[in-house]
Amino acid sequence: MTMSCPDRPGIVRALAEGVVSVGGNIVENAQFSDPVTGTFCMRTHFEADAEDVEVVRAAVLAQVAGFGPALTLRPVEVRRRALIMVSRFDHCLVDLLYRWQIGELPLEIPVVVSNHEDCRELVERAGVEFVHLPVTAASKPTAEARLLELVEAHRVDFVVLARYMQVLSDELCRELSGRVINIHHSFLPGFKG
């Protein structure tokens, strides 16, 4: 389960009470309070006696509704689908594929998209579809339209930029708003690049 809301005391207690009310036990919990925005974010993995997800959602919401949360709840068996994008260098992709193969990343990876052919063998060896989508200034709109087709066709929940070294257009960013994760550090303020 993921939850975010304005930060204030009592959120963790309320959520725990909701979980306990359905016979649940919290197995893992991670939380963060952003002092700049005043937003509280939490990801909780719990086991519950109730099998109906909607029953669990209603019980948890009954406890946390006063905090005005955005709450997402899904069974752990339901894995999110990620499209990974990479350019020439494969170190970020290798790490993701390895963690996925050993079960550390609980997702489905139906497709990897690259603007170069360099990672094709690595991706196909992992049993994942590889799509080469070259990008030039002239072909960028067509390439991004094709990317959106792949997102739709593969029922992708989110896109991971694993050292994908192309700037996404404003239009593509709007279309995928809230669904793109960039894991390459060069875009963080403390790093040049």
mmCIF file of C-alpha atoms in Angstrom:
data_model
loop_
_atom_site.group_PDB
_atom_site.id
_atom_site.type_symbol
_atom_site.label_atom_id
_atom_site.label_comp_id
_atom_site.label_asym_id
_atom_site.label_seq_id
_atom_site.Cartn_x
_atom_site.Cartn_y
_atom_site.Cartn_z
ATOM 1 C CA MET A 1 0.000 0.000 0.000
ATOM 2 C CA THR A 2 1.189 3.537 -0.688
ATOM 3 C CA MET A 3 -0.213 6.620 0.935
ATOM 4 C CA SER A 4 0.539 10.333 0.829
ATOM 5 C CA CYS A 5 -1.132 13.235 2.592
ATOM 6 C CA PRO A 6 -0.331 16.488 4.379
ATOM 7 C CA ASP A 7 1.998 15.687 7.275
ATOM 8 C CA ARG A 8 0.748 15.779 10.854
ATOM 9 C CA PRO A 9 0.917 13.561 13.942
ATOM 10 C CA GLY A 10 -1.074 10.325 14.110
ATOM 11 C CA ILE A 11 -0.890 9.109 10.505
ATOM 12 C CA VAL A 12 1.145 5.959 11.178
ATOM 13 C CA ARG A 13 -1.022 5.059 14.173
ATOM 14 C CA ALA A 14 -4.236 5.484 12.169
ATOM 15 C CA LEU A 15 -2.958 3.370 9.310
ATOM 16 C CA ALA A 16 -1.778 0.660 11.724
ATOM 17 C CA GLU A 17 -5.219 0.627 13.356
ATOM 18 C CA GLY A 18 -6.816 0.164 9.931
ATOM 19 C CA VAL A 19 -4.523 -2.781 9.179
ATOM 20 C CA VAL A 20 -5.163 -4.365 12.589
ATOM 21 C CA SER A 21 -8.937 -3.937 12.153
ATOM 22 C CA VAL A 22 -8.853 -6.533 9.333
ATOM 23 C CA GLY A 23 -6.597 -8.919 11.259
ATOM 24 C CA GLY A 24 -3.516 -7.591 9.512
ATOM 25 C CA ASN A 25 0.135 -7.504 10.466
ATOM 26 C CA ILE A 26 2.601 -4.942 9.104
ATOM 27 C CA VAL A 27 5.596 -6.764 7.634
ATOM 28 C CA GLU A 28 7.524 -3.767 6.319
ATOM 29 C CA ASN A 29 7.012 -0.022 6.471
ATOM 30 C CA ALA A 30 8.908 2.920 4.963
ATOM 31 C CA GLN A 31 7.917 6.513 5.488
ATOM 32 C CA PHE A 32 9.183 9.965 4.651
ATOM 33 C CA SER A 33 8.160 13.476 5.574
ATOM 34 C CA ASP A 34 9.083 16.200 3.089
ATOM 35 C CA PRO A 35 9.752 19.369 5.084
ATOM 36 C CA VAL A 36 9.636 21.554 1.955
ATOM 37 C CA THR A 37 6.149 20.510 0.798
ATOM 38 C CA GLY A 38 4.801 19.309 4.153
ATOM 39 C CA THR A 39 3.859 15.999 2.532
ATOM 40 C CA PHE A 40 3.982 12.658 4.320
ATOM 41 C CA CYS A 41 4.591 9.555 2.153
ATOM 42 C CA MET A 42 4.424 5.947 3.281
ATOM 43 C CA ARG A 43 4.770 2.533 1.679
ATOM 44 C CA THR A 44 3.478 -0.359 3.788
ATOM 45 C CA HIS A 45 3.591 -4.093 3.161
ATOM 46 C CA PHE A 46 1.178 -6.011 5.336
ATOM 47 C CA GLU A 47 -0.540 -9.369 5.505
ATOM 48 C CA ALA A 48 -4.254 -9.511 6.306
ATOM 49 C CA ASP A 49 -6.855 -12.182 7.002
ATOM 50 C CA ALA A 50 -9.377 -10.508 4.706
ATOM 51 C CA GLU A 51 -9.024 -11.715 1.118
ATOM 52 C CA ASP A 52 -11.189 -9.038 -0.489
ATOM 53 C CA VAL A 53 -9.000 -6.040 -1.329
ATOM 54 C CA GLU A 54 -11.998 -3.685 -1.243
ATOM 55 C CA VAL A 55 -12.844 -4.765 2.326
ATOM 56 C CA VAL A 56 -9.266 -4.026 3.382
ATOM 57 C CA ARG A 57 -9.243 -0.693 1.510
ATOM 58 C CA ALA A 58 -12.498 0.389 3.177
ATOM 59 C CA ALA A 59 -11.214 -0.543 6.648
ATOM 60 C CA VAL A 60 -7.942 1.327 6.188
ATOM 61 C CA LEU A 61 -9.665 4.354 4.633
ATOM 62 C CA ALA A 62 -12.090 4.486 7.557
ATOM 63 C CA GLN A 63 -9.113 5.026 9.863
ATOM 64 C CA VAL A 64 -7.080 7.462 7.736
ATOM 65 C CA ALA A 65 -9.818 9.431 5.929
ATOM 66 C CA GLY A 66 -9.358 12.435 8.235
ATOM 67 C CA PHE A 67 -5.855 12.935 6.872
ATOM 68 C CA GLY A 68 -7.087 13.384 3.279
ATOM 69 C CA PRO A 69 -4.840 10.688 1.846
ATOM 70 C CA ALA A 70 -4.088 9.552 -1.658
ATOM 71 C CA LEU A 71 -4.047 5.803 -1.081
ATOM 72 C CA THR A 72 -3.188 2.913 -3.385
ATOM 73 C CA LEU A 73 -3.687 -0.665 -2.282
ATOM 74 C CA ARG A 74 -2.942 -3.754 -4.309
ATOM 75 C CA PRO A 75 -2.177 -7.373 -3.486
ATOM 76 C CA VAL A 76 1.549 -8.136 -3.556
ATOM 77 C CA GLU A 77 0.882 -10.788 -6.230
ATOM 78 C CA VAL A 78 -0.255 -8.063 -8.629
ATOM 79 C CA ARG A 79 3.009 -6.845 -10.063
ATOM 80 C CA ARG A 80 3.396 -3.424 -11.653
ATOM 81 C CA ARG A 81 4.542 -3.392 -15.280
ATOM 82 C CA ALA A 82 7.616 -1.336 -16.163
ATOM 83 C CA LEU A 83 9.011 -0.323 -19.527
ATOM 84 C CA ILE A 84 12.744 0.357 -19.213
ATOM 85 C CA MET A 85 14.555 2.833 -21.458
ATOM 86 C CA VAL A 86 18.333 2.752 -21.908
ATOM 87 C CA SER A 87 20.940 4.242 -24.243
ATOM 88 C CA ARG A 88 24.456 2.835 -24.781
ATOM 89 C CA PHE A 89 25.764 2.198 -21.276
ATOM 90 C CA ASP A 90 24.158 -0.775 -19.571
ATOM 91 C CA HIS A 91 25.184 -0.578 -15.894
ATOM 92 C CA CYS A 92 21.799 0.706 -14.653
ATOM 93 C CA LEU A 93 19.938 -1.783 -16.860
ATOM 94 C CA VAL A 94 22.150 -4.690 -15.733
ATOM 95 C CA ASP A 95 21.392 -3.876 -12.093
ATOM 96 C CA LEU A 96 17.636 -3.686 -12.718
ATOM 97 C CA LEU A 97 17.529 -6.934 -14.710
ATOM 98 C CA TYR A 98 19.614 -8.766 -12.093
ATOM 99 C CA ARG A 99 17.423 -7.582 -9.199
ATOM 100 C CA TRP A 100 14.327 -8.502 -11.228
ATOM 101 C CA GLN A 101 15.668 -11.991 -12.031
ATOM 102 C CA ILE A 102 16.472 -12.794 -8.375
ATOM 103 C CA GLY A 103 13.050 -11.542 -7.248
ATOM 104 C CA GLU A 104 14.266 -8.422 -5.471
ATOM 105 C CA LEU A 105 12.296 -6.165 -7.825
ATOM 106 C CA PRO A 106 8.695 -7.383 -7.751
ATOM 107 C CA LEU A 107 7.636 -6.195 -11.190
ATOM 108 C CA GLU A 108 7.026 -7.345 -14.692
ATOM 109 C CA ILE A 109 9.359 -6.047 -17.389
ATOM 110 C CA PRO A 110 7.645 -6.732 -20.713
ATOM 111 C CA VAL A 111 9.897 -4.544 -22.862
ATOM 112 C CA VAL A 112 13.128 -2.554 -22.930
ATOM 113 C CA VAL A 113 13.381 0.344 -25.385
ATOM 114 C CA SER A 114 16.665 1.842 -26.548
ATOM 115 C CA ASN A 115 17.826 4.434 -29.017
ATOM 116 C CA HIS A 116 20.862 2.187 -29.705
ATOM 117 C CA GLU A 117 21.347 -1.537 -30.387
ATOM 118 C CA ASP A 118 24.105 -1.987 -27.759
ATOM 119 C CA CYS A 119 21.939 -3.694 -25.101
ATOM 120 C CA ARG A 120 19.872 -5.956 -27.379
ATOM 121 C CA GLU A 121 21.731 -9.193 -26.564
ATOM 122 C CA LEU A 122 21.660 -8.542 -22.813
ATOM 123 C CA VAL A 123 17.914 -7.845 -22.861
ATOM 124 C CA GLU A 124 16.966 -10.771 -25.094
ATOM 125 C CA ARG A 125 19.139 -13.125 -23.008
ATOM 126 C CA ALA A 126 17.002 -12.083 -20.026
ATOM 127 C CA GLY A 127 13.888 -13.114 -21.971
ATOM 128 C CA VAL A 128 12.611 -9.569 -22.394
ATOM 129 C CA GLU A 129 11.495 -7.978 -25.665
ATOM 130 C CA PHE A 130 13.945 -5.393 -27.001
ATOM 131 C CA VAL A 131 12.736 -2.520 -29.189
ATOM 132 C CA HIS A 132 15.231 -0.321 -31.020
ATOM 133 C CA LEU A 133 13.797 3.166 -31.353
ATOM 134 C CA PRO A 134 16.412 5.494 -32.895
ATOM 135 C CA VAL A 135 16.029 9.177 -32.065
ATOM 136 C CA THR A 136 17.198 12.159 -34.099
ATOM 137 C CA ALA A 137 15.932 15.720 -34.017
ATOM 138 C CA ALA A 138 13.788 14.925 -37.061
ATOM 139 C CA SER A 139 12.507 11.552 -35.824
ATOM 140 C CA LYS A 140 11.876 12.479 -32.178
ATOM 141 C CA PRO A 141 8.101 13.119 -32.521
ATOM 142 C CA THR A 142 7.631 9.810 -34.367
ATOM 143 C CA ALA A 143 9.828 7.932 -31.887
ATOM 144 C CA GLU A 144 7.912 9.343 -28.921
ATOM 145 C CA ALA A 145 4.581 8.465 -30.543
ATOM 146 C CA ARG A 146 5.865 4.900 -31.007
ATOM 147 C CA LEU A 147 6.969 4.838 -27.365
ATOM 148 C CA LEU A 148 3.447 5.755 -26.261
ATOM 149 C CA GLU A 149 2.095 2.959 -28.472
ATOM 150 C CA LEU A 150 4.431 0.516 -26.684
ATOM 151 C CA VAL A 151 3.322 1.809 -23.276
ATOM 152 C CA GLU A 152 -0.293 1.172 -24.281
ATOM 153 C CA ALA A 153 0.293 -2.171 -26.017
ATOM 154 C CA HIS A 154 2.256 -3.582 -23.072
ATOM 155 C CA ARG A 155 -0.131 -2.138 -20.447
ATOM 156 C CA VAL A 156 2.807 -0.400 -18.770
ATOM 157 C CA ASP A 157 2.253 1.203 -15.365
ATOM 158 C CA PHE A 158 5.446 3.261 -15.415
ATOM 159 C CA VAL A 159 8.622 3.977 -17.384
ATOM 160 C CA VAL A 160 12.133 3.684 -15.935
ATOM 161 C CA LEU A 161 14.901 5.778 -17.489
ATOM 162 C CA ALA A 162 17.975 3.617 -16.825
ATOM 163 C CA ARG A 163 20.662 5.954 -18.154
ATOM 164 C CA TYR A 164 18.506 6.887 -21.114
ATOM 165 C CA MET A 165 20.416 9.849 -22.478
ATOM 166 C CA GLN A 166 17.721 11.625 -24.488
ATOM 167 C CA VAL A 167 15.706 14.579 -23.255
ATOM 168 C CA LEU A 168 12.001 13.749 -23.261
ATOM 169 C CA SER A 169 9.777 16.354 -24.901
ATOM 170 C CA ASP A 170 7.370 18.427 -22.832
ATOM 171 C CA GLU A 171 4.488 16.666 -24.607
ATOM 172 C CA LEU A 172 5.769 13.202 -23.664
ATOM 173 C CA CYS A 173 6.396 14.323 -20.085
ATOM 174 C CA ARG A 174 2.813 15.580 -19.856
ATOM 175 C CA GLU A 175 1.472 12.340 -21.345
ATOM 176 C CA LEU A 176 3.457 10.212 -18.864
ATOM 177 C CA SER A 177 3.153 12.603 -15.912
ATOM 178 C CA GLY A 178 3.691 10.787 -12.616
ATOM 179 C CA ARG A 179 4.699 7.584 -14.415
ATOM 180 C CA VAL A 180 8.420 8.138 -15.157
ATOM 181 C CA ILE A 181 11.317 7.311 -12.836
ATOM 182 C CA ASN A 182 14.823 8.478 -13.724
ATOM 183 C CA ILE A 183 17.450 6.368 -11.957
ATOM 184 C CA HIS A 184 20.573 7.909 -13.511
ATOM 185 C CA HIS A 185 22.306 10.207 -11.026
ATOM 186 C CA SER A 186 23.567 12.779 -13.529
ATOM 187 C CA PHE A 187 20.203 14.543 -13.405
ATOM 188 C CA LEU A 188 20.474 15.123 -9.655
ATOM 189 C CA PRO A 189 21.664 18.581 -8.521
ATOM 190 C CA GLY A 190 24.866 17.312 -6.859
ATOM 191 C CA PHE A 191 26.230 15.709 -10.041
ATOM 192 C CA LYS A 192 27.530 17.197 -13.263
ATOM 193 C CA GLY A 193 26.139 15.829 -16.502
#
